[in-house]
mmCIF file with all atom_site columns, C-alpha atoms in Angstrom:
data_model
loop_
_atom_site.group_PDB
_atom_site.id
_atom_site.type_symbol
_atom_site.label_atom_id
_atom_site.label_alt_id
_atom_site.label_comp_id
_atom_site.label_asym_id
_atom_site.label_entity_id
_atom_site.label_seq_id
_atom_site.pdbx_PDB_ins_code
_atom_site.Cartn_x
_atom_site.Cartn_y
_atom_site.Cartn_z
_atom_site.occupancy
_atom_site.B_iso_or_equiv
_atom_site.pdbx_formal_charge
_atom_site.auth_seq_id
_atom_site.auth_comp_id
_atom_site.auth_asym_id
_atom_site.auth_atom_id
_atom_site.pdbx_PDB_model_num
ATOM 1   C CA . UNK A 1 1   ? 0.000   0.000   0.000   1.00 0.00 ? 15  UNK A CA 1
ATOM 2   C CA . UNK A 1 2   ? 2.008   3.105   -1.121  1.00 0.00 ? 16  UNK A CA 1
ATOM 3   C CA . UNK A 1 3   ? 0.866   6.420   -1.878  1.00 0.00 ? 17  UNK A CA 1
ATOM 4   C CA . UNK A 1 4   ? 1.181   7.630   -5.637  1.00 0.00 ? 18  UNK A CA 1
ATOM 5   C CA . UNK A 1 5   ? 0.661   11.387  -4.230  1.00 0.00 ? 19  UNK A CA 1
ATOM 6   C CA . UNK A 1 6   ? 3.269   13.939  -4.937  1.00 0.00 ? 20  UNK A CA 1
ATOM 7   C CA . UNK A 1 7   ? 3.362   17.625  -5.531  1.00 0.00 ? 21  UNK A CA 1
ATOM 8   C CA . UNK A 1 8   ? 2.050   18.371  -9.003  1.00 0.00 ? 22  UNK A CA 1
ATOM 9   C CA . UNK A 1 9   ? 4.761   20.832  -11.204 1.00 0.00 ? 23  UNK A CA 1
ATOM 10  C CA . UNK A 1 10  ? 3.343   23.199  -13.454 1.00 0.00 ? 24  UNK A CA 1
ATOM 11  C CA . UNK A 1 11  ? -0.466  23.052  -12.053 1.00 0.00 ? 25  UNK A CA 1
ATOM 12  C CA . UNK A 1 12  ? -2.707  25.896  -12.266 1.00 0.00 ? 26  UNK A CA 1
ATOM 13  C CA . UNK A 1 13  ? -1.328  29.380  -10.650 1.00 0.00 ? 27  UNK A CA 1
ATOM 14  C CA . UNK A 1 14  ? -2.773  31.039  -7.527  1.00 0.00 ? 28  UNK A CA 1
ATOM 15  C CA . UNK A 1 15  ? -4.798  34.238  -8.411  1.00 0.00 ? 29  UNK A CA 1
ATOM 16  C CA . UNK A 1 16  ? -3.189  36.929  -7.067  1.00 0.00 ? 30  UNK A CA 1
ATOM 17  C CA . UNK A 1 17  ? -4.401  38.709  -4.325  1.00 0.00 ? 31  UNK A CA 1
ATOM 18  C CA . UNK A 1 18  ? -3.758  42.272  -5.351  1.00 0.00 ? 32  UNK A CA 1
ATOM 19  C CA . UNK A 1 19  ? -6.118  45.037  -5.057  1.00 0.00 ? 33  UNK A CA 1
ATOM 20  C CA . UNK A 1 20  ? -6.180  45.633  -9.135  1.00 0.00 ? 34  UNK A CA 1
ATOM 21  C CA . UNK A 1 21  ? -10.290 45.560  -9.366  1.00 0.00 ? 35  UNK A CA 1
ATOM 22  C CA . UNK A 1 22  ? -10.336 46.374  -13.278 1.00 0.00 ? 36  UNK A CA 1
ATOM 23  C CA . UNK A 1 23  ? -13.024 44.793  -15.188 1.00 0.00 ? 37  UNK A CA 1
ATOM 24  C CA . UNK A 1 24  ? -10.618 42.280  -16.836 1.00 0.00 ? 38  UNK A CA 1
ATOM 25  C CA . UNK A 1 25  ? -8.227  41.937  -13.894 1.00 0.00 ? 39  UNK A CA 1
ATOM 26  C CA . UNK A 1 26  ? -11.223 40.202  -11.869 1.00 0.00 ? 40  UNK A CA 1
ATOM 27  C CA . UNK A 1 27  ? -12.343 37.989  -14.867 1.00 0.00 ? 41  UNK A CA 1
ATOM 28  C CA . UNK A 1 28  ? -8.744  36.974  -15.052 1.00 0.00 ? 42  UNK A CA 1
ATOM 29  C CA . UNK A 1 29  ? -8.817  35.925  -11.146 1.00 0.00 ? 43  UNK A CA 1
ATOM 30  C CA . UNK A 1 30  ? -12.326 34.092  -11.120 1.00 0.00 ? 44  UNK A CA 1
ATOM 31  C CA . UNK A 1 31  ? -11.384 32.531  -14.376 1.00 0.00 ? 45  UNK A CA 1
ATOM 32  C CA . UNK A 1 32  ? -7.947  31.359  -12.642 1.00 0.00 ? 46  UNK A CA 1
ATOM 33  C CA . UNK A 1 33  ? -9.650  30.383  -9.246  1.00 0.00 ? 47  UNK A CA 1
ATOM 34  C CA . UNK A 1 34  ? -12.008 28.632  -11.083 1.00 0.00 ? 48  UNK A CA 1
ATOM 35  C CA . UNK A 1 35  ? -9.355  26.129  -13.253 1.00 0.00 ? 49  UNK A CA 1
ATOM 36  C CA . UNK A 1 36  ? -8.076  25.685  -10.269 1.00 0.00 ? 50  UNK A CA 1
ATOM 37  C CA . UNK A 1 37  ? -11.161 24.699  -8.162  1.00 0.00 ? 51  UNK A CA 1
ATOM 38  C CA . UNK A 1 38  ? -11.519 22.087  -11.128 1.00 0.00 ? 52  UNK A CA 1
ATOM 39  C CA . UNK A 1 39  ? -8.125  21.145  -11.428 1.00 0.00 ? 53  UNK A CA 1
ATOM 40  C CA . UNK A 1 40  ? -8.727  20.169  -7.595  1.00 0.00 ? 54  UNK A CA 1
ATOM 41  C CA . UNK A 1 41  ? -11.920 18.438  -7.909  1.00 0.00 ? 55  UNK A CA 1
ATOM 42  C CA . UNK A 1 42  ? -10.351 15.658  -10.295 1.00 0.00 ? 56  UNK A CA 1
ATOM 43  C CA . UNK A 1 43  ? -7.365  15.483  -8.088  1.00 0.00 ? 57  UNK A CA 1
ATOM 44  C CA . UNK A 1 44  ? -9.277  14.971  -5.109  1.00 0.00 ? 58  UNK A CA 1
ATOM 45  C CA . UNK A 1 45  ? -11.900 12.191  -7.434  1.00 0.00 ? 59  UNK A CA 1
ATOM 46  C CA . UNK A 1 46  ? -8.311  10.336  -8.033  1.00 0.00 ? 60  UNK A CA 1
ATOM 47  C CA . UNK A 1 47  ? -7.681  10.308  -4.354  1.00 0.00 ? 61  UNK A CA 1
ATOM 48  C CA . UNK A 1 48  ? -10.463 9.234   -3.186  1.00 0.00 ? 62  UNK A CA 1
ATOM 49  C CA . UNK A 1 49  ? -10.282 6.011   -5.891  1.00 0.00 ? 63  UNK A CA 1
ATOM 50  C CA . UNK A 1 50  ? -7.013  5.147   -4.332  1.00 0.00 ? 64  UNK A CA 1
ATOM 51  C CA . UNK A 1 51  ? -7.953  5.742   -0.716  1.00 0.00 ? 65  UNK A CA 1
ATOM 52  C CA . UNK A 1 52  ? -10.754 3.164   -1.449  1.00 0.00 ? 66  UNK A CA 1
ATOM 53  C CA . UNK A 1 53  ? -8.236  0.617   -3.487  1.00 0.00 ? 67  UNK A CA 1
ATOM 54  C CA . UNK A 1 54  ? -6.220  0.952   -0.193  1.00 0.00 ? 68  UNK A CA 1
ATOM 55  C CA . UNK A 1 55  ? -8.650  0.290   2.076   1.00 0.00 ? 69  UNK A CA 1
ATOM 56  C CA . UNK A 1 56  ? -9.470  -2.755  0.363   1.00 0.00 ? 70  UNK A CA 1
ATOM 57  C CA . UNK A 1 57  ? -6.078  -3.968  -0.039  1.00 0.00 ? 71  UNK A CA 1
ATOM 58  C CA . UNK A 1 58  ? -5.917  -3.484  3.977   1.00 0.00 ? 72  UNK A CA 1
ATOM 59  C CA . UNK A 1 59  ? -9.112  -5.648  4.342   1.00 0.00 ? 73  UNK A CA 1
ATOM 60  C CA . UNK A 1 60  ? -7.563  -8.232  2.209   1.00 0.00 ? 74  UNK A CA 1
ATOM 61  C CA . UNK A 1 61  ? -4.263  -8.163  4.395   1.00 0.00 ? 75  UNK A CA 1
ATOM 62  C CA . UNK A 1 62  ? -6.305  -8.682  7.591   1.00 0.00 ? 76  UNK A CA 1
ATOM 63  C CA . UNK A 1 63  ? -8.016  -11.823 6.156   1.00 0.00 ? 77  UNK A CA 1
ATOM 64  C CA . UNK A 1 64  ? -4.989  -12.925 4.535   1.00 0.00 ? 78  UNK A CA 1
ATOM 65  C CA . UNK A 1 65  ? -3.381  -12.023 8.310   1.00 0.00 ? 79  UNK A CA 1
ATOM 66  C CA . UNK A 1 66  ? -6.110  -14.009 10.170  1.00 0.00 ? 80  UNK A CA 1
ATOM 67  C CA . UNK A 1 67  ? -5.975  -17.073 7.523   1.00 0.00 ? 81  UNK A CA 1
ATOM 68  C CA . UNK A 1 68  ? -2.542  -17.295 8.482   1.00 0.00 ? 82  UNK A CA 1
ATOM 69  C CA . UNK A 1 69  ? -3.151  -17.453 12.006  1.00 0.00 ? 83  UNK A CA 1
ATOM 70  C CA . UNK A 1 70  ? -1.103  -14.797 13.025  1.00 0.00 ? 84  UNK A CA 1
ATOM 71  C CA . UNK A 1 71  ? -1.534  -13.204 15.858  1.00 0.00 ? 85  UNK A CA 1
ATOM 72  C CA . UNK A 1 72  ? -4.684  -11.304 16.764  1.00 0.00 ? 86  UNK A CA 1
ATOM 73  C CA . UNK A 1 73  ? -4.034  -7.955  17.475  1.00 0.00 ? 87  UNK A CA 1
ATOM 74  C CA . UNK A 1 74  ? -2.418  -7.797  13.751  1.00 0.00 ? 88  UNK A CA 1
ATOM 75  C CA . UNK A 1 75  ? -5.644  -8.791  12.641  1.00 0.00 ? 89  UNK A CA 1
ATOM 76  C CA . UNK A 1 76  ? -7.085  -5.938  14.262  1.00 0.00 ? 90  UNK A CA 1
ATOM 77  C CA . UNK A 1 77  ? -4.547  -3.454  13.322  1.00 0.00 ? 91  UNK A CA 1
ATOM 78  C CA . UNK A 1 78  ? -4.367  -4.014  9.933   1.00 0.00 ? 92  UNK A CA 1
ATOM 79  C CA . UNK A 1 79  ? -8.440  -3.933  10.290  1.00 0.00 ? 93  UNK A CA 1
ATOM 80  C CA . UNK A 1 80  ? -8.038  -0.555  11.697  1.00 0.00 ? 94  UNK A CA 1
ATOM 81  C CA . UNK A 1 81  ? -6.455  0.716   8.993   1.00 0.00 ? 95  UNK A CA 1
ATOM 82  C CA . UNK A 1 82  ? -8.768  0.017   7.047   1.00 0.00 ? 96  UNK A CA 1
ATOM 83  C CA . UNK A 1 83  ? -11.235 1.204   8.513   1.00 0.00 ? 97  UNK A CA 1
ATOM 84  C CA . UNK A 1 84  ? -9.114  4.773   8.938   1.00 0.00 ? 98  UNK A CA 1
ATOM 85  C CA . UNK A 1 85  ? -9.075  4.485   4.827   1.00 0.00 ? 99  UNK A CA 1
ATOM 86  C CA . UNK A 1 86  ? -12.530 4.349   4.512   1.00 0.00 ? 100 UNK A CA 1
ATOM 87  C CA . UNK A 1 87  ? -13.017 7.317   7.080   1.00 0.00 ? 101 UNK A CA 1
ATOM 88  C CA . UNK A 1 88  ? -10.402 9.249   5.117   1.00 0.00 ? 102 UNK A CA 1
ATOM 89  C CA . UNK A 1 89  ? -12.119 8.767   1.794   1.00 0.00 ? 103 UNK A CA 1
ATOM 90  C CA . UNK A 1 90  ? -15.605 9.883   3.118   1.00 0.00 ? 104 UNK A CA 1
ATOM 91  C CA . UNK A 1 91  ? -14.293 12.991  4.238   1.00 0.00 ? 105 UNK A CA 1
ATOM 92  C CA . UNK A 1 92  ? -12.221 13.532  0.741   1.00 0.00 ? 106 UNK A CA 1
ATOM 93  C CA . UNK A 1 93  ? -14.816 13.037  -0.981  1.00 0.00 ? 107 UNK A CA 1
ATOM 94  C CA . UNK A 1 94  ? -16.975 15.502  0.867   1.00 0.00 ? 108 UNK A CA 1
ATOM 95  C CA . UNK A 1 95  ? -13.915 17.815  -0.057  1.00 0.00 ? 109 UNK A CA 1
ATOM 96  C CA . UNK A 1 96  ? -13.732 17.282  -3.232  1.00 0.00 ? 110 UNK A CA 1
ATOM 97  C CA . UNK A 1 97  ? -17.816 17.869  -3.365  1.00 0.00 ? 111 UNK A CA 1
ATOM 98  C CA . UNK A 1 98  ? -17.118 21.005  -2.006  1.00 0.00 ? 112 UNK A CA 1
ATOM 99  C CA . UNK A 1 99  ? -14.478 22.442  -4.097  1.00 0.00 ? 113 UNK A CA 1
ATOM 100 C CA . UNK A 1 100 ? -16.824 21.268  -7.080  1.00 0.00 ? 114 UNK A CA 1
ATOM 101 C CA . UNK A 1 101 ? -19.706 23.376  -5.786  1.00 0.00 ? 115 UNK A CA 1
ATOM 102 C CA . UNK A 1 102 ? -17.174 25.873  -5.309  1.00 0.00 ? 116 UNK A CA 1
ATOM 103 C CA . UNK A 1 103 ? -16.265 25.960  -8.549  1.00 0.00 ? 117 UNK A CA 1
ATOM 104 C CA . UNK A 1 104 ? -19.862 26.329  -9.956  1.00 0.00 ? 118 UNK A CA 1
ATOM 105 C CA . UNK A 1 105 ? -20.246 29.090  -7.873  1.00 0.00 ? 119 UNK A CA 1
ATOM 106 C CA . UNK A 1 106 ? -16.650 30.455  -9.197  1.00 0.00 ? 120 UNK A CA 1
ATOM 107 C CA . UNK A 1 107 ? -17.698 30.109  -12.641 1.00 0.00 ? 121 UNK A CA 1
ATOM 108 C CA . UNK A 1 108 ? -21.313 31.519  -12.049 1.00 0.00 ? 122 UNK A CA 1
ATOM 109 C CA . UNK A 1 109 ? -19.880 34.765  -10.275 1.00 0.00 ? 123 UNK A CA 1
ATOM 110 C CA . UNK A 1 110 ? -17.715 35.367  -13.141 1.00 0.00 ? 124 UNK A CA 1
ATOM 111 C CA . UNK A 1 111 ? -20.589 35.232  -15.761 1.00 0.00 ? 125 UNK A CA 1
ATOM 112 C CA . UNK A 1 112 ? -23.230 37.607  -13.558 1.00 0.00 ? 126 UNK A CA 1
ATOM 113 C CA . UNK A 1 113 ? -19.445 39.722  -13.101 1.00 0.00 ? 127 UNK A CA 1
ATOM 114 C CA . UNK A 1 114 ? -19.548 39.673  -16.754 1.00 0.00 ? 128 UNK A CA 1
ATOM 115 C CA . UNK A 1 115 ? -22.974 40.805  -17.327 1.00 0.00 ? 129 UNK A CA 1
ATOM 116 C CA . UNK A 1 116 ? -23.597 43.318  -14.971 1.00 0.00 ? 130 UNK A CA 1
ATOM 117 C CA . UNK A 1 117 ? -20.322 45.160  -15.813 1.00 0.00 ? 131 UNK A CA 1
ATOM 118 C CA . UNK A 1 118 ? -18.853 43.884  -19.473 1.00 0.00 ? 132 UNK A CA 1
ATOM 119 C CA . UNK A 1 119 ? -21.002 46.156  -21.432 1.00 0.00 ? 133 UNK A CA 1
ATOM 120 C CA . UNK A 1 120 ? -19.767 49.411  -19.368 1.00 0.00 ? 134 UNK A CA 1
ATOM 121 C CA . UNK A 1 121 ? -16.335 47.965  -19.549 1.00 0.00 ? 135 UNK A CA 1
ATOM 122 C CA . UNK A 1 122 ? -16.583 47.843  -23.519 1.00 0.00 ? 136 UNK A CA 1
ATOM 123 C CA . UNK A 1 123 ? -17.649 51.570  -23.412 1.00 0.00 ? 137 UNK A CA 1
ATOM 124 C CA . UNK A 1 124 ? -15.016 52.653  -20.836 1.00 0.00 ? 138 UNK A CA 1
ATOM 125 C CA . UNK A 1 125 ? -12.288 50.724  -23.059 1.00 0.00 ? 139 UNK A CA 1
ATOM 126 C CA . UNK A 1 126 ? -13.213 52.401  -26.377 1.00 0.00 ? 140 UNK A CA 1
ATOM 127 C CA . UNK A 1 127 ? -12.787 55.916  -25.432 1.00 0.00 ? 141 UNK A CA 1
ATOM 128 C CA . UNK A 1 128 ? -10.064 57.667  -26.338 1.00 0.00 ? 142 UNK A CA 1
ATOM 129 C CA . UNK A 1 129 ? -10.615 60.112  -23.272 1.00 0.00 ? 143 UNK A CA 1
ATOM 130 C CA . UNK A 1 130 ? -10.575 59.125  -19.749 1.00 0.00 ? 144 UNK A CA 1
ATOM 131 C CA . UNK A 1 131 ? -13.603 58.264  -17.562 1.00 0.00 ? 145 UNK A CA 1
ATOM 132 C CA . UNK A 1 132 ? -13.461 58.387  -13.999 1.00 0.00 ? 146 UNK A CA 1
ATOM 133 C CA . UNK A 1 133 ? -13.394 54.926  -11.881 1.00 0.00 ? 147 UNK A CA 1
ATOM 134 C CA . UNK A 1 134 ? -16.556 53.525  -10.684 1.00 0.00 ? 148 UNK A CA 1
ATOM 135 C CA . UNK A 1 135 ? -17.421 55.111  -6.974  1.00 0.00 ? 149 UNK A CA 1
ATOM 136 C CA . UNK A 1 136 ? -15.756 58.337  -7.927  1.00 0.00 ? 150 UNK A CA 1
ATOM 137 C CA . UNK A 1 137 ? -19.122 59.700  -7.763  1.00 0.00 ? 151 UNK A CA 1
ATOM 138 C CA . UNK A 1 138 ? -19.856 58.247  -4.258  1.00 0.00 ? 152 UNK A CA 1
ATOM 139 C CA . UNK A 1 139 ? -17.761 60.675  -2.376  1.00 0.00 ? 153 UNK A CA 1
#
């Protein structure tokens, strides 16, 4: 029972936190939070497969252990463990459930972002003169 898990090269770059709140700027960062919400989600499906492989290669052991006639409390050990697996994957998977809904909700901010303020940022964007930022007014 080994663990395939390693740090990923080249995955999907944190959004920066920055205060730049142009129109494009934030469609850049939910687009970017949102690859990497999904990016997470199938990581965390892939997990969750091999958590359950390993839990049932642990069950196997502890029968194979107990056929063997081995010593009780490896039975139980071994048993434990998988038990722990299957514990582990239930909560992984609720994880990766979550950073799925997460993601819709990612993707759907960045398309009401895009309605409610893409039109005004094609307008701002094609004049030549400048226009002041939005809340300048609120003063």
């Amino acid at each position: 029972m080994s663990s395939d898990l390693a740090p990923r090269q080249g995955g999907a770059a944190p959004a920066v936190a920055d205060g730049d709140n142009r129109y494009k700027a934030v469609q850049g960062k939910l687009d970017t939070l949102g690859r990497a919400l999904d990016d997470a989600g199938l990581g965390l499906e892939e997990l969750v497969r091999s958590i359950r492989r390993n839990a049932t290669r642990a069950q196997d052991a502890a029968r194979d252990v107990d056929n063997a006639g081995l010593d009780p409390k490896f039975v139980e050990l071994t048993s434990n463990v998988a038990v722990a697996l299957g514990g582990a994957g239930v909560q992984v998977k609720k994880l990766s459930e979550t950073a799925q809904e997460t993601a819709d909700l990612t993707h759907e901010a960045k398309r009401t972002h895009s309605t409610l303020y893409g039109a005004l940022d094609d307008i701002r964007s094609g004049r030549r003169e400048r226009t002041p930022r939005p809340g300048f007014f609120n003063r």
